[in-house]
Amino acid sequence: MSSKLPKQKYSDLEYVSCIKNESVQRDLANVCFDYYFLYYKKVVHMDSWKVDIFQDSFSELWLELTEGDIYISNNNEICHKIWKTGETRKLECSLLTYFMSIAKNIYLAKFATRREISMTDWQSMRENSDDNSNEDFYSLKIAKDTVPTNNLKDEVVGNSVDSMSTRCRQILTLFYWEALSLDEILEKIDDISTKDALKTKKSKCMLTLEERVNKGLIQIGLKPYTKQKKNNNGYQ
Amino acid sequence: MDTNKQDLIDRFIRKELSEEEESNFKKTLIEDQEASENIELLEHTRRRLGARAMKDKLISWGFTEEKFQKEETTQSNKQIKLWVGLSAAACLVLIFMFNVPDNNSATDQLDNYNPPSFESPTVTDSLQSQPEITDSITPSKNELIDSLQSIMKNL
């Protein structure tokens, strides 16, 4: 898979250290796209998912870089921290190869969380599978048992986030991802005027999200999160 | 879950707690399954919201279905050009292989061809070789008289 690499403007070390710079992000996205375009058929067997898988995989790589899961050690080596276990390892492959492994995991998780696959998709998978990879193709049927639970939970939460209203997603993104204060969020949202109204809206959005996540987890046979209870005033 | 605990969880997720507050909070989580699960869900949610924000950015940068289609068209055109080039090269090789040379071949004829020497006469030469016009078309007076006399005799 590493026989043909797209030309990189920056080294892997530079990508890791300067990922907050938007032009570096964009360049990395271009390089990842070129690499993905060359090899995606070996990883993603459903053509209709190729764009989604690319976008999700790059977002995940970017997330790991910005969150410090991938970082530069004192020895000037790129290291990788495994989310949840906290274990740290030296990254033995290039960022592009790592990116493709993310794409493969996301594809398997996406596959495992979709219960119904259309005949067209099956046909497409068969046609795109290499002759010598039939074993991999059939093993996708039991992907749910082999994909790590955290990947599956991420996929379910990701789907639930995508299915939310734009307003809810905006409020939750500003609050949890950008970590803005309620006053700062109020300045960005026109139709909510008070802090209490914003707090209530945020709680309602979280409750809706939790319901959808739990439904998704039950569908694929995973344990749902403890359901939040409504208090006397409505939502928490 | 009471409002204070929810606020504390939110501050934990937003990384607003001091080291001491965080340490104390983590100790309480060991026995509080509901809070632990809520934190796990919020952490997943926070990361997915971040990923979604990047996905929106990618879409705004044009990493969409259209880019894939454009790239596929470019690759397809490159392949077509490559095939045309290869086919042309193959045709030339075939022509070269099956074109057995003989004495009458065009190349031989060209090699043996000796163009005739061609020397254009100089202008002065050609002019000198011409007879003088005055001599031929203006006979002398005596010649005319003699001719007339002979014609009269014959009559």
PDB file of C-alpha atoms in Angstrom, chain B residues 33-143:
ATOM      1  CA  GLN B  33     -21.930   4.801  37.842  1.00  0.00           C
ATOM      2  CA  GLU B  34     -24.504   7.229  36.514  1.00  0.00           C
ATOM      3  CA  ALA B  35     -22.016  10.117  36.512  1.00  0.00           C
ATOM      4  CA  SER B  36     -19.289   7.897  34.976  1.00  0.00           C
ATOM      5  CA  GLU B  37     -21.546   6.861  32.128  1.00  0.00           C
ATOM      6  CA  ASN B  38     -22.677  10.421  31.626  1.00  0.00           C
ATOM      7  CA  ILE B  39     -19.036  11.503  31.355  1.00  0.00           C
ATOM      8  CA  GLU B  40     -18.284   8.718  28.877  1.00  0.00           C
ATOM      9  CA  LEU B  41     -21.225   9.748  26.721  1.00  0.00           C
ATOM     10  CA  LEU B  42     -20.277  13.426  26.920  1.00  0.00           C
ATOM     11  CA  GLU B  43     -16.667  12.661  26.016  1.00  0.00           C
ATOM     12  CA  HIS B  44     -17.792  10.657  22.964  1.00  0.00           C
ATOM     13  CA  THR B  45     -20.217  13.470  22.128  1.00  0.00           C
ATOM     14  CA  ARG B  46     -17.574  16.186  22.495  1.00  0.00           C
ATOM     15  CA  ARG B  47     -15.204  14.374  20.140  1.00  0.00           C
ATOM     16  CA  ARG B  48     -17.938  13.640  17.600  1.00  0.00           C
ATOM     17  CA  LEU B  49     -18.987  17.309  17.681  1.00  0.00           C
ATOM     18  CA  GLY B  50     -15.369  18.285  16.972  1.00  0.00           C
ATOM     19  CA  ALA B  51     -15.149  15.733  14.163  1.00  0.00           C
ATOM     20  CA  ARG B  52     -18.415  17.006  12.744  1.00  0.00           C
ATOM     21  CA  ALA B  53     -17.046  20.569  12.781  1.00  0.00           C
ATOM     22  CA  MET B  54     -14.031  19.377  10.757  1.00  0.00           C
ATOM     23  CA  LYS B  55     -16.314  17.456   8.395  1.00  0.00           C
ATOM     24  CA  ASP B  56     -18.226  20.683   7.723  1.00  0.00           C
ATOM     25  CA  LYS B  57     -14.893  22.398   7.055  1.00  0.00           C
ATOM     26  CA  LEU B  58     -13.881  19.653   4.597  1.00  0.00           C
ATOM     27  CA  ILE B  59     -17.174  20.074   2.745  1.00  0.00           C
ATOM     28  CA  SER B  60     -16.601  23.836   2.559  1.00  0.00           C
ATOM     29  CA  TRP B  61     -13.106  23.121   1.120  1.00  0.00           C
ATOM     30  CA  GLY B  62     -14.691  21.009  -1.620  1.00  0.00           C
ATOM     31  CA  PHE B  63     -13.836  17.481  -0.463  1.00  0.00           C
ATOM     32  CA  THR B  64     -17.160  16.150  -1.714  1.00  0.00           C
ATOM     33  CA  GLU B  65     -18.580  13.752  -4.273  1.00  0.00           C
ATOM     34  CA  GLU B  66     -17.775  16.294  -7.013  1.00  0.00           C
ATOM     35  CA  LYS B  67     -14.061  16.163  -6.172  1.00  0.00           C
ATOM     36  CA  PHE B  68     -14.117  12.367  -6.450  1.00  0.00           C
ATOM     37  CA  GLN B  69     -15.910  12.582  -9.801  1.00  0.00           C
ATOM     38  CA  LYS B  70     -13.464  15.215 -11.060  1.00  0.00           C
ATOM     39  CA  GLU B  71     -10.505  13.087  -9.976  1.00  0.00           C
ATOM     40  CA  GLU B  72     -12.034   9.997 -11.595  1.00  0.00           C
ATOM     41  CA  THR B  73     -12.486  11.911 -14.869  1.00  0.00           C
ATOM     42  CA  THR B  74      -8.881  13.126 -14.745  1.00  0.00           C
ATOM     43  CA  GLN B  75      -7.598   9.605 -14.079  1.00  0.00           C
ATOM     44  CA  SER B  76      -9.797   8.192 -16.828  1.00  0.00           C
ATOM     45  CA  ASN B  77      -8.508  10.783 -19.327  1.00  0.00           C
ATOM     46  CA  LYS B  78      -4.933   9.985 -18.326  1.00  0.00           C
ATOM     47  CA  GLN B  79      -5.599   6.290 -18.912  1.00  0.00           C
ATOM     48  CA  ILE B  80      -7.128   6.986 -22.297  1.00  0.00           C
ATOM     49  CA  LYS B  81      -4.085   9.084 -23.297  1.00  0.00           C
ATOM     50  CA  LEU B  82      -1.789   6.344 -22.058  1.00  0.00           C
ATOM     51  CA  TRP B  83      -3.643   3.686 -24.067  1.00  0.00           C
ATOM     52  CA  VAL B  84      -3.639   5.828 -27.188  1.00  0.00           C
ATOM     53  CA  GLY B  85       0.102   6.419 -26.789  1.00  0.00           C
ATOM     54  CA  LEU B  86       0.799   2.740 -26.189  1.00  0.00           C
ATOM     55  CA  SER B  87      -1.352   1.704 -29.151  1.00  0.00           C
ATOM     56  CA  ALA B  88       0.425   4.148 -31.423  1.00  0.00           C
ATOM     57  CA  ALA B  89       3.792   2.884 -30.229  1.00  0.00           C
ATOM     58  CA  ALA B  90       2.686  -0.708 -30.765  1.00  0.00           C
ATOM     59  CA  CYS B  91       1.504   0.098 -34.313  1.00  0.00           C
ATOM     60  CA  LEU B  92       4.860   1.676 -35.142  1.00  0.00           C
ATOM     61  CA  VAL B  93       6.698  -1.359 -33.821  1.00  0.00           C
ATOM     62  CA  LEU B  94       4.498  -3.685 -35.906  1.00  0.00           C
ATOM     63  CA  ILE B  95       5.004  -1.617 -39.040  1.00  0.00           C
ATOM     64  CA  PHE B  96       8.758  -1.661 -38.494  1.00  0.00           C
ATOM     65  CA  MET B  97       8.782  -5.427 -37.903  1.00  0.00           C
ATOM     66  CA  PHE B  98       6.682  -6.448 -40.926  1.00  0.00           C
ATOM     67  CA  ASN B  99       8.128  -3.997 -43.420  1.00  0.00           C
ATOM     68  CA  VAL B 100      10.792  -6.302 -45.096  1.00  0.00           C
ATOM     69  CA  PRO B 101      13.217  -4.179 -47.118  1.00  0.00           C
ATOM     70  CA  ASP B 102      13.726  -5.026 -50.899  1.00  0.00           C
ATOM     71  CA  ASN B 103      15.470  -3.434 -53.919  1.00  0.00           C
ATOM     72  CA  ASN B 104      12.366  -1.676 -55.042  1.00  0.00           C
ATOM     73  CA  SER B 105      11.565  -0.269 -51.689  1.00  0.00           C
ATOM     74  CA  ALA B 106      11.030   3.389 -51.524  1.00  0.00           C
ATOM     75  CA  THR B 107      14.000   3.849 -49.233  1.00  0.00           C
ATOM     76  CA  ASP B 108      16.282   2.102 -51.721  1.00  0.00           C
ATOM     77  CA  GLN B 109      14.938   4.179 -54.542  1.00  0.00           C
ATOM     78  CA  LEU B 110      15.571   7.239 -52.555  1.00  0.00           C
ATOM     79  CA  ASP B 111      19.090   6.122 -51.735  1.00  0.00           C
ATOM     80  CA  ASN B 112      19.847   5.362 -55.406  1.00  0.00           C
ATOM     81  CA  TYR B 113      18.284   8.399 -56.815  1.00  0.00           C
ATOM     82  CA  ASN B 114      20.647  10.686 -58.662  1.00  0.00           C
ATOM     83  CA  PRO B 115      19.026  13.880 -59.603  1.00  0.00           C
ATOM     84  CA  PRO B 116      19.891  15.088 -63.151  1.00  0.00           C
ATOM     85  CA  SER B 117      22.352  17.878 -63.226  1.00  0.00           C
ATOM     86  CA  PHE B 118      20.653  20.966 -64.251  1.00  0.00           C
ATOM     87  CA  GLU B 119      22.565  23.967 -65.367  1.00  0.00           C
ATOM     88  CA  SER B 120      20.469  26.820 -66.367  1.00  0.00           C
ATOM     89  CA  PRO B 121      21.857  28.755 -69.303  1.00  0.00           C
ATOM     90  CA  THR B 122      23.060  32.138 -68.534  1.00  0.00           C
ATOM     91  CA  VAL B 123      20.992  34.952 -69.798  1.00  0.00           C
ATOM     92  CA  THR B 124      23.752  36.327 -71.939  1.00  0.00           C
ATOM     93  CA  ASP B 125      24.370  32.936 -73.609  1.00  0.00           C
ATOM     94  CA  SER B 126      20.806  32.488 -74.594  1.00  0.00           C
ATOM     95  CA  LEU B 127      20.567  35.929 -75.965  1.00  0.00           C
ATOM     96  CA  GLN B 128      23.750  35.528 -78.031  1.00  0.00           C
ATOM     97  CA  SER B 129      22.537  32.260 -79.535  1.00  0.00           C
ATOM     98  CA  GLN B 130      19.399  33.832 -80.908  1.00  0.00           C
ATOM     99  CA  PRO B 131      19.546  34.978 -84.537  1.00  0.00           C
ATOM    100  CA  GLU B 132      19.416  38.608 -85.164  1.00  0.00           C
ATOM    101  CA  ILE B 133      15.858  39.587 -85.774  1.00  0.00           C
ATOM    102  CA  THR B 134      16.693  42.318 -88.237  1.00  0.00           C
ATOM    103  CA  ASP B 135      18.484  39.815 -90.523  1.00  0.00           C
ATOM    104  CA  SER B 136      15.606  37.433 -90.823  1.00  0.00           C
ATOM    105  CA  ILE B 137      12.596  39.642 -91.252  1.00  0.00           C
ATOM    106  CA  THR B 138      13.911  42.644 -93.137  1.00  0.00           C
ATOM    107  CA  PRO B 139      15.209  41.519 -96.605  1.00  0.00           C
ATOM    108  CA  SER B 140      17.243  43.948 -98.573  1.00  0.00           C
ATOM    109  CA  LYS B 141      15.726  46.056-101.383  1.00  0.00           C
ATOM    110  CA  ASN B 142      17.630  44.187-104.151  1.00  0.00           C
ATOM    111  CA  GLU B 143      16.432  40.836-102.885  1.00  0.00           C
TER     112      GLU B 143
END
